[in-house]
CSV table of C-alpha atoms in Angstrom, one decimal:
chain,number,residue,atom,x,y,z
A,27,MET,CA,12.4,45.9,-5.2
A,28,ILE,CA,11.7,42.1,-5.1
A,29,VAL,CA,10.1,40.7,-8.3
A,30,SER,CA,7.6,38.0,-7.3
A,31,SER,CA,7.2,36.5,-10.8
A,32,GLN,CA,8.8,36.7,-14.3
A,33,GLU,CA,7.2,35.6,-17.6
A,34,TYR,CA,8.5,34.0,-20.8
A,35,SER,CA,6.8,32.8,-24.0
A,36,MET,CA,7.6,29.9,-26.4
A,37,ASN,CA,5.7,28.0,-29.0
A,38,ASN,CA,2.2,28.8,-27.7
A,39,LEU,CA,3.4,28.2,-24.2
A,40,GLU,CA,3.7,30.8,-21.4
A,41,PHE,CA,6.4,30.2,-18.8
A,42,SER,CA,6.7,32.0,-15.5
A,43,VAL,CA,9.0,32.0,-12.5
A,44,ILE,CA,7.0,32.5,-9.3
A,45,ARG,CA,8.8,33.4,-6.2
A,46,ASP,CA,6.5,34.9,-3.6
A,47,GLY,CA,3.5,37.1,-3.0
A,48,ALA,CA,0.0,36.8,-4.4
A,49,ALA,CA,1.1,34.9,-7.5
A,50,LYS,CA,2.6,32.2,-5.3
A,51,ASP,CA,-0.4,32.0,-3.0
A,52,ALA,CA,-2.7,31.6,-6.1
A,53,LEU,CA,-0.5,28.9,-7.6
A,54,VAL,CA,-0.3,26.9,-4.3
A,55,SER,CA,-4.1,27.1,-4.0
A,56,GLU,CA,-4.4,25.8,-7.6
A,57,PHE,CA,-2.1,22.9,-6.7
A,58,TYR,CA,-4.2,22.1,-3.6
A,59,ALA,CA,-7.5,22.1,-5.6
A,60,ARG,CA,-6.0,19.5,-7.9
A,61,THR,CA,-5.3,17.0,-5.1
A,62,GLU,CA,-7.7,14.2,-4.3
A,63,THR,CA,-10.6,14.8,-1.9
A,64,SER,CA,-9.2,12.2,0.5
A,65,PHE,CA,-6.0,14.2,0.7
A,66,ARG,CA,-7.8,17.5,1.4
A,67,ASP,CA,-9.8,15.8,4.1
A,68,GLU,CA,-6.5,15.1,5.9
A,69,VAL,CA,-4.5,18.2,5.0
A,70,SER,CA,-5.7,21.8,5.4
A,71,PRO,CA,-4.9,24.5,2.9
A,72,GLN,CA,-2.7,26.2,5.5
A,73,GLU,CA,-0.7,23.0,6.1
A,74,PHE,CA,-0.3,22.4,2.4
A,75,ALA,CA,0.9,26.0,1.8
A,76,GLU,CA,3.4,25.6,4.6
A,77,ARG,CA,5.1,22.8,2.7
A,78,PHE,CA,6.0,25.3,-0.1
A,79,SER,CA,6.8,28.3,2.1
A,80,HIS,CA,10.5,28.1,1.1
A,81,SER,CA,9.9,27.1,-2.5
A,82,ARG,CA,9.9,28.8,-5.9
A,83,PHE,CA,8.1,27.5,-9.0
A,84,ILE,CA,8.8,27.5,-12.7
A,85,VAL,CA,5.5,27.0,-14.4
A,86,ALA,CA,4.3,26.3,-17.9
A,87,ARG,CA,0.8,27.2,-19.1
A,88,ARG,CA,-1.1,26.7,-22.4
A,89,ASP,CA,-4.3,28.7,-22.8
A,90,GLN,CA,-4.0,29.6,-19.2
A,91,GLU,CA,-4.1,25.9,-18.1
A,92,LEU,CA,-1.3,24.3,-16.2
A,93,ALA,CA,1.0,22.4,-18.6
A,94,GLY,CA,3.8,21.6,-16.2
A,95,TRP,CA,5.9,22.9,-13.4
A,96,ILE,CA,9.2,22.5,-11.4
A,97,THR,CA,9.7,23.2,-7.7
A,98,LEU,CA,12.9,24.9,-6.7
A,99,PRO,CA,14.0,25.5,-3.1
A,100,ALA,CA,15.0,29.0,-2.0
A,101,PRO,CA,18.7,29.4,-1.8
A,102,THR,CA,20.5,29.0,1.5
A,103,HIS,CA,24.0,29.8,2.6
A,104,GLY,CA,24.8,26.1,2.9
A,105,ASP,CA,24.1,25.2,-0.8
A,106,GLU,CA,27.7,25.7,-1.9
A,107,ASP,CA,28.8,23.1,0.7
A,108,THR,CA,26.8,20.2,-0.6
A,109,ALA,CA,28.7,17.3,-2.3
A,110,ASP,CA,26.9,17.9,-5.7
A,111,PRO,CA,26.6,21.3,-7.2
A,112,GLY,CA,23.3,23.0,-7.9
A,113,LEU,CA,19.9,23.3,-6.3
A,114,LEU,CA,17.7,20.2,-6.4
A,115,ALA,CA,14.9,20.8,-8.9
A,116,MET,CA,11.7,18.7,-8.5
A,117,PRO,CA,9.7,18.4,-11.7
A,118,GLN,CA,6.1,17.4,-11.8
A,119,HIS,CA,6.1,13.6,-11.6
A,120,ASP,CA,3.8,12.9,-14.5
A,121,LEU,CA,5.1,15.5,-16.9
A,122,HIS,CA,6.1,13.6,-20.1
A,123,ASP,CA,6.4,16.4,-22.7
A,124,PRO,CA,10.2,16.7,-23.4
A,125,GLU,CA,9.8,20.2,-24.9
A,126,ILE,CA,8.0,21.6,-21.9
A,127,LEU,CA,10.3,19.9,-19.4
A,128,THR,CA,13.5,21.0,-21.2
A,129,GLN,CA,12.4,24.7,-21.1
A,130,LEU,CA,11.4,24.4,-17.5
A,131,PHE,CA,14.8,23.0,-16.6
A,132,ARG,CA,16.6,25.7,-18.5
A,133,LEU,CA,14.6,28.5,-16.7
A,134,ALA,CA,15.2,26.7,-13.4
A,135,ALA,CA,18.9,26.7,-14.0
A,136,ILE,CA,18.8,30.5,-14.7
A,137,GLU,CA,16.7,31.1,-11.6
A,138,ALA,CA,19.1,29.0,-9.4
A,139,GLY,CA,22.1,31.1,-10.3
A,140,PRO,CA,25.7,30.2,-11.4
A,141,GLN,CA,25.7,26.7,-9.9
A,142,GLY,CA,22.5,25.8,-11.7
A,143,ILE,CA,20.3,22.9,-10.8
A,144,LYS,CA,20.5,19.1,-10.3
A,145,TRP,CA,17.7,16.5,-10.7
A,146,HIS,CA,17.4,12.8,-10.8
A,147,SER,CA,15.5,10.6,-13.2
A,148,ARG,CA,15.3,7.0,-14.3
A,149,THR,CA,16.8,5.5,-17.5
A,150,THR,CA,14.1,6.0,-20.1
A,151,ALA,CA,14.0,7.2,-23.7
A,152,HIS,CA,12.0,10.2,-22.6
A,153,ASN,CA,14.3,11.2,-19.8
A,154,GLN,CA,17.4,10.7,-22.0
A,155,GLN,CA,15.8,13.0,-24.7
A,156,VAL,CA,15.4,15.7,-22.0
A,157,VAL,CA,19.0,15.3,-20.9
A,158,GLU,CA,20.2,15.7,-24.5
A,159,MET,CA,18.0,18.7,-25.2
A,160,THR,CA,19.1,20.5,-22.1
A,161,GLY,CA,22.8,19.7,-22.4
A,162,ALA,CA,22.8,18.4,-18.8
A,163,VAL,CA,25.8,16.3,-17.6
A,164,VAL,CA,25.8,13.2,-15.4
A,165,LEU,CA,27.0,13.6,-11.8
A,166,ARG,CA,26.5,10.0,-10.6
A,167,ASP,CA,24.1,7.1,-10.5
A,168,LEU,CA,22.0,7.0,-7.3
A,169,PHE,CA,20.0,3.7,-7.4
A,170,ARG,CA,19.3,0.7,-9.6
A,171,THR,CA,15.6,0.4,-10.6
A,172,TRP,CA,13.9,-3.0,-10.6
A,173,GLN,CA,10.3,-3.3,-11.7
A,174,ALA,CA,7.7,-6.0,-12.0
A,175,PRO,CA,4.4,-5.5,-13.9
A,176,ARG,CA,1.3,-7.1,-12.5
A,177,GLU,CA,1.5,-10.1,-14.9
A,178,ARG,CA,4.9,-11.0,-13.5
A,179,TRP,CA,3.9,-10.9,-9.8
A,180,GLN,CA,4.6,-14.2,-8.1
A,181,ASP,CA,2.3,-16.1,-5.8
A,182,ALA,CA,3.2,-16.0,-2.1
A,183,THR,CA,5.7,-18.7,-1.1
A,184,VAL,CA,6.6,-20.4,2.2
A,185,ALA,CA,10.1,-20.3,3.6
A,186,ASP,CA,11.3,-23.2,5.8
A,187,GLY,CA,11.3,-22.1,9.5
A,188,ALA,CA,10.2,-18.5,8.7
A,189,VAL,CA,7.0,-16.7,9.3
A,190,VAL,CA,5.8,-13.7,7.3
A,191,HIS,CA,3.6,-11.2,9.2
A,192,ALA,CA,1.2,-8.8,7.6
A,193,VAL,CA,1.7,-5.8,9.9
A,194,HIS,CA,-1.0,-3.5,11.3
A,195,ALA,CA,-1.0,-1.0,14.2
A,196,PRO,CA,-0.9,-1.6,17.1
A,197,LEU,CA,1.7,-4.3,17.1
A,198,PRO,CA,1.3,-7.1,19.6
A,199,ASP,CA,3.7,-6.7,22.5
A,200,ASP,CA,5.8,-9.7,21.5
A,201,LEU,CA,6.2,-8.6,17.9
A,202,LEU,CA,6.9,-5.1,19.0
A,203,ALA,CA,9.8,-6.3,21.1
A,204,LYS,CA,11.2,-8.4,18.3
A,205,TYR,CA,10.8,-5.5,15.8
A,206,LEU,CA,12.6,-3.1,18.2
A,207,ASP,CA,15.4,-5.6,18.5
A,208,PHE,CA,15.6,-5.9,14.7
A,209,LEU,CA,15.8,-2.1,14.1
A,210,THR,CA,18.6,-1.9,16.7
A,211,ARG,CA,20.6,-4.8,15.3
A,212,ALA,CA,20.2,-3.6,11.7
A,213,GLY,CA,21.2,-0.1,12.6
A,214,ILE,CA,18.1,1.4,10.9
A,215,SER,CA,17.8,5.1,11.3
A,216,ASN,CA,15.0,6.7,13.4
A,217,CYS,CA,14.4,10.1,11.7
A,218,ASN,CA,12.2,12.7,13.1
A,219,GLY,CA,12.1,16.1,11.4
A,220,GLU,CA,15.6,17.2,10.7
A,221,THR,CA,17.4,14.7,13.1
A,222,CYS,CA,18.2,11.0,12.7
A,223,THR,CA,19.5,8.5,15.1
A,224,THR,CA,19.9,4.7,15.3
A,225,SER,CA,18.5,4.6,18.8
A,226,TRP,CA,15.0,3.2,19.2
A,227,ASP,CA,12.7,2.6,22.1
A,228,ALA,CA,9.3,0.9,22.3
A,229,GLY,CA,7.4,4.1,22.1
A,230,ALA,CA,9.2,5.3,18.9
A,231,VAL,CA,8.7,1.9,17.3
A,232,ALA,CA,5.0,1.9,18.1
A,233,GLN,CA,4.6,5.4,16.7
A,234,SER,CA,6.5,4.6,13.5
A,235,VAL,CA,4.2,1.6,12.8
A,236,ALA,CA,1.1,3.7,13.6
A,237,ASP,CA,2.2,6.5,11.3
A,238,ARG,CA,2.8,4.1,8.4
A,239,ASP,CA,-0.4,2.3,9.0
A,240,ALA,CA,-2.3,5.6,9.1
A,241,GLY,CA,-0.6,6.7,5.9
A,242,GLY,CA,-1.9,3.6,4.1
A,243,LEU,CA,1.4,1.8,3.8
A,244,LEU,CA,1.4,-2.0,3.3
A,245,MET,CA,3.8,-3.5,5.8
A,246,GLN,CA,5.3,-7.0,6.2
A,247,MET,CA,7.8,-8.5,8.6
A,248,LEU,CA,9.9,-11.7,8.3
A,249,GLU,CA,10.5,-13.7,11.5
A,250,HIS,CA,13.0,-16.6,11.8
A,251,ARG,CA,13.8,-18.5,15.0
A,252,ASP,CA,12.0,-15.9,17.1
A,253,LEU,CA,13.9,-13.0,15.6
A,254,VAL,CA,12.6,-10.4,13.1
A,255,VAL,CA,15.2,-10.5,10.4
A,256,ALA,CA,13.6,-8.3,7.6
A,257,GLU,CA,10.8,-5.9,6.9
A,258,ALA,CA,9.3,-4.6,3.7
A,259,TYR,CA,6.7,-1.9,3.1
A,260,ALA,CA,5.0,-0.5,0.0
A,261,PHE,CA,3.4,2.8,-0.8
A,262,VAL,CA,1.8,4.4,-3.8
A,263,TRP,CA,3.8,6.8,-5.9
A,264,SER,CA,2.1,8.1,-9.1
A,265,ASP,CA,0.9,4.9,-10.8
A,266,GLU,CA,3.5,2.6,-9.2
A,267,MET,CA,3.8,0.7,-5.9
A,268,MET,CA,7.2,1.6,-4.4
A,269,ILE,CA,8.7,-1.1,-2.2
A,270,ASN,CA,11.3,-0.6,0.5
A,271,ILE,CA,13.2,-3.7,1.9
A,272,SER,CA,15.4,-3.8,5.0
A,273,GLU,CA,17.1,-7.0,6.2
A,274,HIS,CA,19.7,-8.2,8.7
A,275,GLU,CA,21.0,-11.8,8.3
A,276,ALA,CA,17.9,-13.0,6.5
A,277,ALA,CA,18.0,-16.0,4.2
A,278,ALA,CA,17.2,-15.4,0.5
A,279,SER,CA,14.3,-17.8,0.6
A,280,GLY,CA,12.7,-15.9,3.5
A,281,LEU,CA,13.2,-12.6,1.6
A,282,VAL,CA,11.5,-14.0,-1.5
A,283,ALA,CA,8.6,-15.1,0.7
A,284,LEU,CA,8.5,-11.6,2.3
A,285,VAL,CA,8.4,-9.7,-1.0
A,286,ALA,CA,6.0,-12.1,-2.7
A,287,ALA,CA,3.5,-11.9,0.3
A,288,LEU,CA,3.7,-8.1,0.2
A,289,ILE,CA,3.0,-8.0,-3.6
A,290,GLN,CA,0.0,-10.2,-3.2
A,291,ARG,CA,-1.6,-7.5,-1.0
A,292,ILE,CA,-1.4,-4.8,-3.6
A,293,PRO,CA,-4.4,-5.8,-5.8
A,294,ALA,CA,-6.9,-5.7,-3.0
A,295,ALA,CA,-5.6,-2.5,-1.5
A,296,HIS,CA,-4.8,-0.7,-4.7
A,297,PRO,CA,-6.5,-2.4,-7.7
A,298,GLU,CA,-5.5,0.5,-10.0
A,299,ILE,CA,-1.7,-0.2,-9.5
A,300,GLY,CA,-0.2,-2.4,-12.2
A,301,ILE,CA,3.6,-2.1,-11.5
A,302,ALA,CA,5.8,-2.7,-8.4
A,303,THR,CA,9.2,-0.8,-8.2
A,304,VAL,CA,12.2,-1.2,-5.9
A,305,GLU,CA,15.2,1.1,-6.1
A,306,LEU,CA,18.4,-0.5,-4.7
A,307,GLN,CA,21.4,1.3,-3.5
A,308,GLU,CA,24.8,-0.1,-4.6
A,309,ASP,CA,25.5,-1.9,-1.3
A,310,GLU,CA,22.1,-3.6,-1.5
A,311,ARG,CA,22.4,-5.0,-5.0
A,312,ALA,CA,24.4,-8.2,-4.4
A,313,ARG,CA,22.0,-9.3,-1.6
A,314,LEU,CA,18.6,-8.2,-3.0
A,315,GLU,CA,18.8,-8.5,-6.8
A,316,PRO,CA,18.6,-12.3,-6.8
A,317,VAL,CA,15.6,-12.0,-4.5
A,318,LEU,CA,13.8,-9.5,-6.8
A,319,ALA,CA,14.6,-11.6,-9.8
A,320,ALA,CA,13.0,-14.6,-8.1
A,321,CYS,CA,9.9,-12.5,-7.4
A,322,GLY,CA,9.4,-11.5,-11.1
A,323,PHE,CA,11.3,-8.2,-11.1
A,324,GLU,CA,13.6,-7.0,-13.9
A,325,ASP,CA,16.6,-4.6,-13.9
A,326,LYS,CA,15.5,-1.3,-15.6
A,327,GLY,CA,18.7,0.6,-15.2
A,328,PRO,CA,19.9,3.3,-12.9
A,329,ARG,CA,18.3,6.4,-11.5
A,330,THR,CA,20.9,9.1,-12.4
A,331,LEU,CA,21.7,12.5,-10.9
A,332,PHE,CA,22.1,15.2,-13.5
A,333,HIS,CA,23.5,18.8,-13.4
A,334,LEU,CA,22.6,21.8,-15.5
A,335,ARG,CA,24.2,25.2,-15.3
A,336,PRO,CA,22.8,28.3,-17.0
A,337,ARG,CA,24.0,28.4,-20.6
A,338,ALA,CA,26.4,31.3,-20.1
A,339,GLU,CA,27.9,29.7,-17.0
A,340,ALA,CA,28.2,26.3,-18.8
A,341,SER,CA,30.1,28.0,-21.7
A,342,ARG,CA,32.5,29.7,-19.3
A,343,SER,CA,33.2,26.4,-17.5
A,344,SER,CA,33.8,24.3,-20.6
């Protein structure tokens, strides 16, 4: 017999593990009802539910109202072959109650089995408190987080011999050809579903730009001596503007102009956003950290991957 849900209680909170069946359908419908109207106009309830078809949930409620949740993938035979142990737990992005989050992680570790769970979070006092309360261990640092609040955003600058383009679909033919060349020279991946390649053609490039434009991304390109040498795009995540930068043999002054121009588009497009964030991988830091510093960003520490086993398993392995 498969149990579709399991319940726990703690300090006026009710916790449940929801795996499948009517309980899962009701929860996903509740999540869908909480999304913005503009999202529901684009995504049907069936499409939304499909995104969670292989997910389990650990949920906290207070007085029957949602107080927090974690999404956990269904186990697969390949999980034990991953470089880092544990199933990847995805907590609610705006959950800031350490007591609730700690208990959710503990229940998720039990639900995941002997290998437990892994999750990643930024370096903040709140996140560190949760790590200490759960007893999780550090696996490794993933990215370095740089942030700039609105009051530090720099005015757009001009780089000698470079042109910064605000990108919209469809791209003009000449810029499309230069962008295709850039993606190829830079070795940027073209990912579609579960496959990725570094091969691009004009159709794939045009479709990528169209998809980003339709998704509300803000896109910029840097051109120097008739070559596109960098791109940057920004998208909303929670209450931040996340920025991604790709470059190939671009001058630092041009990259500063590229990022500054992108930031200047944020207030008009998203006046509610007051902070811009870039997460740099280790091999990007030497090249891009000086650029970000010149644009008003500050180093806020790493995003770290943590691991938590069920308590009994953790005791046996120590």
